[in-house]
Coordinates of C-alpha atoms in Angstrom, one line a residue:
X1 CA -83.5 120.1 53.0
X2 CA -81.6 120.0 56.4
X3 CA -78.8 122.5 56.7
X4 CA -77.0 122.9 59.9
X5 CA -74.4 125.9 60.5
X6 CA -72.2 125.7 63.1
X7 CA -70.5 128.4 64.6
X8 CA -67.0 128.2 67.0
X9 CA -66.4 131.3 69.1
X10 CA -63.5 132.2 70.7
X11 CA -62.9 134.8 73.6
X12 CA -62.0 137.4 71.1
X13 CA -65.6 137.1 69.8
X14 CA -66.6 139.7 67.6
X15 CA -63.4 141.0 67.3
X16 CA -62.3 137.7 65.3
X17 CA -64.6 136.1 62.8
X18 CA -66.0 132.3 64.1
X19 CA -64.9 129.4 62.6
X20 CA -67.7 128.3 60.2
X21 CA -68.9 124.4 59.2
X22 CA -71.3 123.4 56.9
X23 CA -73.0 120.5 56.8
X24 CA -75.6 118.9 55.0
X25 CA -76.6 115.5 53.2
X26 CA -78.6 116.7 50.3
X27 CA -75.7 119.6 49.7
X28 CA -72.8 119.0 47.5
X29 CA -69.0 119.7 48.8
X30 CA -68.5 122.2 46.4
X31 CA -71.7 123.8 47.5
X32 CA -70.8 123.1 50.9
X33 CA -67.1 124.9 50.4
X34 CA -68.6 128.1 47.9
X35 CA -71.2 129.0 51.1
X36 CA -68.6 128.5 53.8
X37 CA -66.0 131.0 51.9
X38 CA -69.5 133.6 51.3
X39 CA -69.9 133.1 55.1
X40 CA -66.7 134.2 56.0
X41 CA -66.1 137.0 53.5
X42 CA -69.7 138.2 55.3
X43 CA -68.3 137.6 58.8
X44 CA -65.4 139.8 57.8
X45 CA -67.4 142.6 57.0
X46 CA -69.4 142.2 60.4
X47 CA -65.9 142.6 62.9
X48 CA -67.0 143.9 65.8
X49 CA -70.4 143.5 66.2
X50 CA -72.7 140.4 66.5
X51 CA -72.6 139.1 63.5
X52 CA -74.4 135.0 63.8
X53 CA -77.8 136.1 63.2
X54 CA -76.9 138.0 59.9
X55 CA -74.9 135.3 58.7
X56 CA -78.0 132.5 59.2
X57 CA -79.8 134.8 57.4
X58 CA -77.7 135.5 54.7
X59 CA -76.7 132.0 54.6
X60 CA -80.8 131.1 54.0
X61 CA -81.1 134.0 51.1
X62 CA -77.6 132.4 49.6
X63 CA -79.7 128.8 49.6
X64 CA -82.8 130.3 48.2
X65 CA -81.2 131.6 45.2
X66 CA -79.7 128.3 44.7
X67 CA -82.9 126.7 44.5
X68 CA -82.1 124.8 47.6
X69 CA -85.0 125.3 50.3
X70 CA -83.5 125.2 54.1
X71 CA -85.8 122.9 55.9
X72 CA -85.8 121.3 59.5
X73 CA -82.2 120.9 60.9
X74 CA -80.7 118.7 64.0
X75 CA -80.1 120.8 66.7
X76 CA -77.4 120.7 69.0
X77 CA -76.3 123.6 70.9
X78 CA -73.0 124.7 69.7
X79 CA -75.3 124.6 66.0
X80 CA -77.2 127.7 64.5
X81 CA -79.9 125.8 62.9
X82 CA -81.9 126.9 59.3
X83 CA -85.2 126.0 60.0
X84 CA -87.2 128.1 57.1
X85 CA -90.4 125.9 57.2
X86 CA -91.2 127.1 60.4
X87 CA -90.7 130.6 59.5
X88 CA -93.2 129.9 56.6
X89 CA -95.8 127.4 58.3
X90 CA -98.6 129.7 58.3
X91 CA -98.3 130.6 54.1
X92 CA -97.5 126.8 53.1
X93 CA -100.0 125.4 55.5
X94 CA -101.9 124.0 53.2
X95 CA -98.8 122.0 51.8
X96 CA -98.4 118.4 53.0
X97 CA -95.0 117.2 53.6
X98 CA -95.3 114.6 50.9
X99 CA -96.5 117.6 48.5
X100 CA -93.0 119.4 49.7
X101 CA -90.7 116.2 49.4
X102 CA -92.8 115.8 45.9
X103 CA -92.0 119.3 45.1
X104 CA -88.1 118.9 45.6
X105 CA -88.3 115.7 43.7
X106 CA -88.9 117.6 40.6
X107 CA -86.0 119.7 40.5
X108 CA -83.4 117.9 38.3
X109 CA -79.6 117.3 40.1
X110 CA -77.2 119.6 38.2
X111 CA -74.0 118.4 36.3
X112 CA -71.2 120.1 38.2
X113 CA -67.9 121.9 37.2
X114 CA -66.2 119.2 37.2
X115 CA -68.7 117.1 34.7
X116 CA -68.3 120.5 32.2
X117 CA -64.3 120.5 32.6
X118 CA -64.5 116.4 31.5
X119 CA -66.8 117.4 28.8
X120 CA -65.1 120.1 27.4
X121 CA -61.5 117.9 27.5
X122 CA -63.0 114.5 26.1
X123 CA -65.2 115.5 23.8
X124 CA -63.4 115.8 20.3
X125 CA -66.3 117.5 18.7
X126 CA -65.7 120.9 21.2
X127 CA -63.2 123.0 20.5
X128 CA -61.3 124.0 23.8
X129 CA -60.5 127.4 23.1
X130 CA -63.9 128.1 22.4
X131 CA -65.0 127.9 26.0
X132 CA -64.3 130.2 28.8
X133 CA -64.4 129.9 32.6
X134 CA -65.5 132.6 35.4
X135 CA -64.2 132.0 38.6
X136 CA -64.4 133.8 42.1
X137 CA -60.8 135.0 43.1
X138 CA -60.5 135.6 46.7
X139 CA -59.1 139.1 46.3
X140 CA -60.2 140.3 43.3
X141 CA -63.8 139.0 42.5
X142 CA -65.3 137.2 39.5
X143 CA -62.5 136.3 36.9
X144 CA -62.9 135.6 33.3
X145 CA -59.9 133.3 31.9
X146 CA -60.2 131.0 28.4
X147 CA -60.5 127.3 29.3
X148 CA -57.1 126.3 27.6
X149 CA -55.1 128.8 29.9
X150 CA -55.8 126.3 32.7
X151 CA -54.1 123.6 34.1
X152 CA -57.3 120.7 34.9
X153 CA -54.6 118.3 36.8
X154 CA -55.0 117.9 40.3
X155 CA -54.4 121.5 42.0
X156 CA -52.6 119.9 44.2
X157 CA -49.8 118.7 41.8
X158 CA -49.4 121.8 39.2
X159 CA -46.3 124.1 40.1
X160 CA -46.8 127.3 41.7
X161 CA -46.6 129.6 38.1
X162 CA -49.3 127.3 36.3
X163 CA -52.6 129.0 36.2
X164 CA -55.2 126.2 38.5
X165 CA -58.8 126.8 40.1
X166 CA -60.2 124.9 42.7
X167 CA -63.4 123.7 40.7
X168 CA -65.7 124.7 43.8
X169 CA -64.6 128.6 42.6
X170 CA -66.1 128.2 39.0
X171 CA -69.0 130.3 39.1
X172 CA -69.8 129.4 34.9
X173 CA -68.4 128.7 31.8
X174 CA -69.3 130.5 28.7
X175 CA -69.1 129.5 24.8
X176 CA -67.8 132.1 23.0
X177 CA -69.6 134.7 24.6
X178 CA -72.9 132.9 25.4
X179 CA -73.1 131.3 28.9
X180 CA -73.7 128.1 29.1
X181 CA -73.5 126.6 32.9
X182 CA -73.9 128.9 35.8
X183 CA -73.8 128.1 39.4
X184 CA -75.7 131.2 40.6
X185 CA -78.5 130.8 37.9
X186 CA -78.5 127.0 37.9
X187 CA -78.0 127.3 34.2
X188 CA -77.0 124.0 32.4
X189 CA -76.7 124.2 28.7
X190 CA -73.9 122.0 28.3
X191 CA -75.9 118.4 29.3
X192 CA -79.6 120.1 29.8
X193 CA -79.8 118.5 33.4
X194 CA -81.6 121.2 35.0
X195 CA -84.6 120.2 32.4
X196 CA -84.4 123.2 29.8
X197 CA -84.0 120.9 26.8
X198 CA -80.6 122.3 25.6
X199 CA -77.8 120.7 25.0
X200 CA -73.9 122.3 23.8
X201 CA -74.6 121.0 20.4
X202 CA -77.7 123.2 20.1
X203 CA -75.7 126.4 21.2
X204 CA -72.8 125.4 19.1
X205 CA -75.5 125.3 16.2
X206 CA -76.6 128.8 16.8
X207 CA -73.0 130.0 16.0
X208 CA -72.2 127.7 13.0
X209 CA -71.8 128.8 9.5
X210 CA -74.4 127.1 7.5
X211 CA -71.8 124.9 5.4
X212 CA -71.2 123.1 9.3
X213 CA -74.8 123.1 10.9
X214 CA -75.7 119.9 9.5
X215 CA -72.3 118.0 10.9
X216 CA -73.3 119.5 14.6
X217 CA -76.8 119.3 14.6
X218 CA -76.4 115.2 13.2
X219 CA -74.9 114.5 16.3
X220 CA -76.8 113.6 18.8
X221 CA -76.5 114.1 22.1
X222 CA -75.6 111.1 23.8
X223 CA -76.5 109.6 27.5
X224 CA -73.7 110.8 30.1
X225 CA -72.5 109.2 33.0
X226 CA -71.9 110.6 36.6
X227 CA -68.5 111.6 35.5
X228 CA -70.0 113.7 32.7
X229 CA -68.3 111.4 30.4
X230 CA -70.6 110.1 27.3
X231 CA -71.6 106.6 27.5
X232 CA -69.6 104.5 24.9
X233 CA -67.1 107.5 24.5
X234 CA -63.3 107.0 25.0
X235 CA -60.9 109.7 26.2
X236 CA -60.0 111.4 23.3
X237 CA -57.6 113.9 25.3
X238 CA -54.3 112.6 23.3
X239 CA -56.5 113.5 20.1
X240 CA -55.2 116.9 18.8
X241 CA -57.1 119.6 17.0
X242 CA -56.6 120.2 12.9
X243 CA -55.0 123.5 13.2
X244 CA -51.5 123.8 11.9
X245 CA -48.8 124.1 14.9
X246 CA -45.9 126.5 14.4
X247 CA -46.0 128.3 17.5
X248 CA -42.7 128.7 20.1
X249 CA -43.4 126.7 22.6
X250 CA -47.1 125.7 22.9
X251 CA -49.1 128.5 21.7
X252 CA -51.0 126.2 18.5
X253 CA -51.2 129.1 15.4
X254 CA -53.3 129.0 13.1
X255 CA -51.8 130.7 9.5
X256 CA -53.8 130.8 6.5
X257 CA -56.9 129.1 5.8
X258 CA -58.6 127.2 8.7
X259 CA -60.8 123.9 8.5
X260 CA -62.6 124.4 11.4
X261 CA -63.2 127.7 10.8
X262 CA -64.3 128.0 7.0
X263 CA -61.4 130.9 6.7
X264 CA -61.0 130.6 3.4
X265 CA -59.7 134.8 2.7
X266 CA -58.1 137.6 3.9
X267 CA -57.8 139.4 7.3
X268 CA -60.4 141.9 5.5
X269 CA -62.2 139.2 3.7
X270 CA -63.5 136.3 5.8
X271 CA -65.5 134.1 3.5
X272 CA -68.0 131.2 4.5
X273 CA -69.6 129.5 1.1
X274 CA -69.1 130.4 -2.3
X275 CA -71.9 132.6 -2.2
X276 CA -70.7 134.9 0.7
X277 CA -68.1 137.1 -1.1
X278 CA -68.5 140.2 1.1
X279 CA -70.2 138.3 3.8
X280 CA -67.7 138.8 6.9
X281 CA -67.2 137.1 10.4
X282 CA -66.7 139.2 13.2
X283 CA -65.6 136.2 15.6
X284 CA -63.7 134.5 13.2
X285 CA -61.6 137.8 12.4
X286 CA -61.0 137.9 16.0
X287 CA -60.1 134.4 16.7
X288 CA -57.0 135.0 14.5
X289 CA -53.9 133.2 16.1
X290 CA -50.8 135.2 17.6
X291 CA -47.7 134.4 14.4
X292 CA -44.7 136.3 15.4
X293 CA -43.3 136.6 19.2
X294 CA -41.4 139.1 20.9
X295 CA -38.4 137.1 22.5
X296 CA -35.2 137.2 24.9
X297 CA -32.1 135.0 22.9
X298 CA -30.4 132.4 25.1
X299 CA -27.0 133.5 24.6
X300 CA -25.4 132.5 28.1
X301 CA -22.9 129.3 27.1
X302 CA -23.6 128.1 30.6
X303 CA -27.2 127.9 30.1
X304 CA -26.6 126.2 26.5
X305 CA -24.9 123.6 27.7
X306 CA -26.8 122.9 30.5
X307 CA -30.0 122.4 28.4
X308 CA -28.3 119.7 26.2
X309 CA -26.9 117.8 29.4
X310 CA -31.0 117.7 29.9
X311 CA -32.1 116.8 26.2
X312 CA -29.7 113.9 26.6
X313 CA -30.8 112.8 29.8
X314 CA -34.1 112.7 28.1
X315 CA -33.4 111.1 25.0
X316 CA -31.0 108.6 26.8
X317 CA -34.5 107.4 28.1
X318 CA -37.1 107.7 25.4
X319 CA -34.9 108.4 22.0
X320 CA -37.8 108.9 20.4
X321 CA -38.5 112.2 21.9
X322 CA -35.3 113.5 19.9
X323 CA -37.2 115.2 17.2
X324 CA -39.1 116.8 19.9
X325 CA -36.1 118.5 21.9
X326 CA -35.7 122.8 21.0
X327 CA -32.2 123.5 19.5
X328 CA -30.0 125.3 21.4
X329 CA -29.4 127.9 19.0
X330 CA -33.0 128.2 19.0
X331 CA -33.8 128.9 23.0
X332 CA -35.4 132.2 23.9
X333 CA -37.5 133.5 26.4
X334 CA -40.8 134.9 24.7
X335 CA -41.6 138.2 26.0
X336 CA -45.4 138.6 24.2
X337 CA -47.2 137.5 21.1
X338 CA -48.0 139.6 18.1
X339 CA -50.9 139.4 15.4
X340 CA -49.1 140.6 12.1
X341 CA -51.0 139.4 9.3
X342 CA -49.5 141.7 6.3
X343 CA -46.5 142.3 5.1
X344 CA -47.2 146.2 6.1
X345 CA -47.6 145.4 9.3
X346 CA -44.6 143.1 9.6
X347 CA -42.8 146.3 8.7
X348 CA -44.6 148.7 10.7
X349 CA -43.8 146.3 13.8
X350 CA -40.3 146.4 13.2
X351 CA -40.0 150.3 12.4
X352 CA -41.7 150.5 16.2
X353 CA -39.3 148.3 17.8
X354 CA -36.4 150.0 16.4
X355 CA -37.9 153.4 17.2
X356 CA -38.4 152.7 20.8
X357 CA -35.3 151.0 21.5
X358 CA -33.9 153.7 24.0
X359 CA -36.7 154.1 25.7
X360 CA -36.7 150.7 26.5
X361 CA -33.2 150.6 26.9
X362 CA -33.7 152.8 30.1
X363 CA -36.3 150.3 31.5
X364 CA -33.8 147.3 30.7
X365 CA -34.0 145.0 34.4
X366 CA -31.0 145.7 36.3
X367 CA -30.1 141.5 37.4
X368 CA -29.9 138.6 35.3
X369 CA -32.6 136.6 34.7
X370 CA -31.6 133.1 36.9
X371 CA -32.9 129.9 35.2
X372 CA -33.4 127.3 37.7
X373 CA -35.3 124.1 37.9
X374 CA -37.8 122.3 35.3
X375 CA -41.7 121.9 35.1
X376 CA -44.0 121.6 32.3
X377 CA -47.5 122.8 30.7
X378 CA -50.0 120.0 30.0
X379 CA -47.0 117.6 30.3
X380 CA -46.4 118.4 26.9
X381 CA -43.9 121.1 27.3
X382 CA -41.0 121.0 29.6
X383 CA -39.5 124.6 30.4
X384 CA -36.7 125.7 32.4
X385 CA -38.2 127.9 35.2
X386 CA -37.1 132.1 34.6
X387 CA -36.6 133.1 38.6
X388 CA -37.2 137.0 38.1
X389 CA -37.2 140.4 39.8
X390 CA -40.0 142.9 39.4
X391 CA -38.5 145.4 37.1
X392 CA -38.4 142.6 34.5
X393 CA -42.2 142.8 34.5
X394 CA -42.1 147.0 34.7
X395 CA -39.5 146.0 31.6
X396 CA -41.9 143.6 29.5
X397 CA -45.1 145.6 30.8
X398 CA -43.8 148.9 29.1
X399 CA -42.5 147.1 26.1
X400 CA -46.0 146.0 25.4
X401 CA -47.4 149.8 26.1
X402 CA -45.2 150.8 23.8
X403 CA -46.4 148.4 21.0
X404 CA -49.8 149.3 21.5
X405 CA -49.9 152.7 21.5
X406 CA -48.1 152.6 18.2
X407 CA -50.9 150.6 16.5
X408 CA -48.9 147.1 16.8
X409 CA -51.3 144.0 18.1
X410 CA -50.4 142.2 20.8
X411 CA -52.1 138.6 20.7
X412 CA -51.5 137.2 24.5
X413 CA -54.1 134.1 25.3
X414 CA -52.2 132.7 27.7
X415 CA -51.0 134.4 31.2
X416 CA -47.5 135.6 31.4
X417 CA -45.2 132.5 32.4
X418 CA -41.9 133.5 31.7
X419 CA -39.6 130.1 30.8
X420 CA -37.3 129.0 28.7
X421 CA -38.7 126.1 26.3
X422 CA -36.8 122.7 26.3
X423 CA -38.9 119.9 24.9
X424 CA -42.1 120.2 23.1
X425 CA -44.3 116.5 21.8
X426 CA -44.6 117.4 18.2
X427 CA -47.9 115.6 16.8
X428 CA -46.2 113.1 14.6
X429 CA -43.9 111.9 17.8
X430 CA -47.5 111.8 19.9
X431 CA -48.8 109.1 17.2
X432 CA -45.4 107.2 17.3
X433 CA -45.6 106.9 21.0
X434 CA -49.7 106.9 21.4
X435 CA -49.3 109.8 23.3
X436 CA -48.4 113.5 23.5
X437 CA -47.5 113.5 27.2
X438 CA -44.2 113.1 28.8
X439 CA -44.1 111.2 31.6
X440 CA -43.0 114.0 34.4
X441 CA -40.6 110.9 36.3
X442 CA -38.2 111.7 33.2
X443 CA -37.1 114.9 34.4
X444 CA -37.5 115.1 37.7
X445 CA -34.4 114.9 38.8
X446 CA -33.7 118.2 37.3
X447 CA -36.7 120.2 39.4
X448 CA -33.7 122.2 41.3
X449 CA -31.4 122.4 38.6
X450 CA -29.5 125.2 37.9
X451 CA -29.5 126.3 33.8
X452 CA -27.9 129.8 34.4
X453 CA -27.8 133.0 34.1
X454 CA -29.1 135.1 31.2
X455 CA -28.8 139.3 30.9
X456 CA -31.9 140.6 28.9
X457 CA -29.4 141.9 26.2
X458 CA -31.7 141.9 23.2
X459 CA -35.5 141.6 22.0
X460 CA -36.0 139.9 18.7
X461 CA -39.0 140.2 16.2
X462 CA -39.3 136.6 15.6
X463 CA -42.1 134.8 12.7
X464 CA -43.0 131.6 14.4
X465 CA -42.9 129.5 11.0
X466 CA -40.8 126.6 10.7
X467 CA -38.0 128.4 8.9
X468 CA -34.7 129.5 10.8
X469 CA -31.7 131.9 10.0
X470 CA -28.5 130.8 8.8
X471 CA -27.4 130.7 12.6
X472 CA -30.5 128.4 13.3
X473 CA -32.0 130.7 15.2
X474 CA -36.0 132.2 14.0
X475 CA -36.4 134.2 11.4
X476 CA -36.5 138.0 12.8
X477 CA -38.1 141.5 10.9
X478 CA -36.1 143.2 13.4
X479 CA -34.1 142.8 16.2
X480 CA -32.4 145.9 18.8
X481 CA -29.7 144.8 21.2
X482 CA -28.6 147.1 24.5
X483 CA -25.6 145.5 25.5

């Protein structure tokens, strides 16, 4: 495989790092881009100091264990050039080129990221927030994130507080705890392309209760195309999942008995089969949904107002989207999501949150919190942005250390956005109109729109059921006010 490096120095030379290029035919871009940012955190480490031989031979070690063998190179001479068969003529000697180009033939292509992330969103048999997704940060190493906290638009459109990866970052993605595709390893268990004969729908199989094996494991796995798309198989990313959806503002919560999961007890009693009375599920149990929310009450008339001038706007364009719009007497600002399964533990939660009300009181932020300007998740959601200070992250930070340490379970699976919910597709609307998206052209002329401001005057205890108070707000356990 030719792979040519080429290195740009400048005066400063080694005090600067060179500017790096990689290029190759037989190397992917997102190969291409993962080795140039390895390069460069390498060069940054050698300041001072010649550095180019190093980096050519970190940069053939980096290939190796990528299964990708550096070969002959053109050479030009602003180019560093990996030319490992030469290094190696004397051991392989007995090698003929055609044996080496045979040898390369036989290593299988490997799907890429971006044929996992289709998978995982088209295919209605995998359940999204089953996967997860490690990705190299440029500050703080390998992160760990769950698939559905993600934004899989185009990076460059999503707004700045939407969590988005560059796919060339993904280092692997993991089912449930079991890796399934890894870049480092060259691990494919999701399509089996690198020749190890196992597919998702055999991993999935390992983790299925008995009573579900035989659906999986019926499927079979069907011919993909270069898109990672199965052949025959239509987008099925309006579909929704059969879990019940009385969440907030896009969190989907599952309460009571589950189809997909065979929950058919208790918290302390998860039962699969007739047969399996004291049989319990440790994943299951932990896969429990968040049901009650911690939240700021819209109480600013100026902000009220303002969000009805926008649900109008809306529904003056699609009137079908009316059933979708949040009350006004409803909006809130959801601080962090709770796991409170009993009625004990209802209680307990809102003992706590009475208890530490002046302590939190002296942590209160000392501005406003500004609403201004709208975006969405998914396109399913459309939120007023919440334009904060810091202490309002010290504030909902402490609140939460709080909860803990008083035995209260915080259930966050989604990375702190805060916002101000407006319109959410409700799946009955999304079969009306074929769709659970709304189209972002709707409310773009509100991106710099100016809601208000609201004063974190109150937290509320709030069940996220379909039943509301008198004053059409949620239903609370407990609420403390400071103001």
């Amino acid at each position: 495989m030719d792979v040519v490096l080429k290195f740009q120095l400048t005066g400063s030379y080694p005090s600067v790092i060179p500017e790096i290029a990689v290029r190759s035919e037989s190397l992917s871009e997102e190969d291409g881009d993962e080795l140039k940012c390895h390069l460069s955190t390498e060069a940054a480490k050698l300041l001072n100091q010649p550095m180019i031989r190093t980096l050519v031979t970190f940069a053939e070690e980096w290939l190796r264990s990528h299964g990708v063998h550096p070969g002959k190179s053109v050479k030009a001479s602003t180019d560093v050039v990996l030319d490992n068969k030469k290094k190696q003529k004397k051991k392989r000697s007995k090698k003929t080129k055609s044996e080496d180009e045979e040898e390369d033939k036989k290593i299988p292509s490997m799907k890429t990221a971006e044929d996992v992330i289709k998978r995982i969103l088209w295919d209605d048999k995998l359940d999204k927030d089953d996967f997860l997704v490690g990705y190299l940060d440029r500050f703080k190493g390998i992160v760990e994130k769950y698939f559905s906290a993600f934004s899989w638009e185009d990076i460059a459109t999503v707004d700045y507080d939407v969590l988005a990866v560059p796919k060339h970052r993904i280092q692997y993605f993991k089912y449930r705890e079991e890796k399934i595709w890894d870049k480092p390893s060259r691990l494919d268990n999701v399509f089996g392309s690198r020749g190890s004969g196992i597919t998702i729908y055999d991993v999935i199989e390992r983790y299925q209760p008995p009573s579900q094996q035989s659906e999986v494991s019926s499927v079979p796995d069907q011919p993909q195309e270069s898109n990672g798309t199965a052949v025959g198989e239509q987008n099925n990313s309006e579909d929704y999942d059969s879990e019940d959806d009385d969440s907030d503002d896009g969190i989907i919560v599952t309460i009571g008995a589950s189809v997909n999961t065979g929950y058919t007890g208790t918290q302390n009693q998860l039962e699969f089969g007739p047969d399996a009375d004291e049989e319990k599920h440790s994943y299951w149990e932990d896969k429990l949904r968040p049901n009650y929310f911690l939240a700021v009450r819209i109480t600013d008339g100026d902000i009220l107002q303002a969000v009805e001038q926008v649900q109008d706007y809306l529904l003056d364009n699609e009137p079908v989207l009316g059933p979708c719009c949040i009350p006004p007497k409803a909006l809130h600002i959801t601080l962090c999501t709770l796991g409170l399964d009993t009625a004990e533990q209802i209680n307990h939660a809102a003992e706590v949150l009475k208890n530490i009300q002046l302590e939190i009181a002296s942590s209160l932020p000392k501005e406003p919190l500004r609403l201004d300007g709208v975006s969405n998740f998914f396109n399913r959601v459309v939120y007023a942005k919440v334009h904060y200070q810091q202490d309002f992250i010290k504030f909902v930070d402490h609140l939460k250390l709080l909860l803990r340490e008083s035995g209260v379970e915080i259930r966050d699976n989604y990375e702190f956005v805060p916002h101000m919910t407006i319109m959410k597709v409700s799946r009955p609307v999304a079969r009306i109109r074929g769709s659970k998206n709304i189209d972002p052209w709707l409310y773009s002329n509100f991106s710099d729109f100016l809601f208000g401001q609201q004063v974190v005057d109150g937290v509320y205890l709030c069940s996220m059921g379909d039943e509301r108070r008198p004053d059409g707000f949620y239903v609370c356990p407990a609420e403390i006010h400071f103001r």
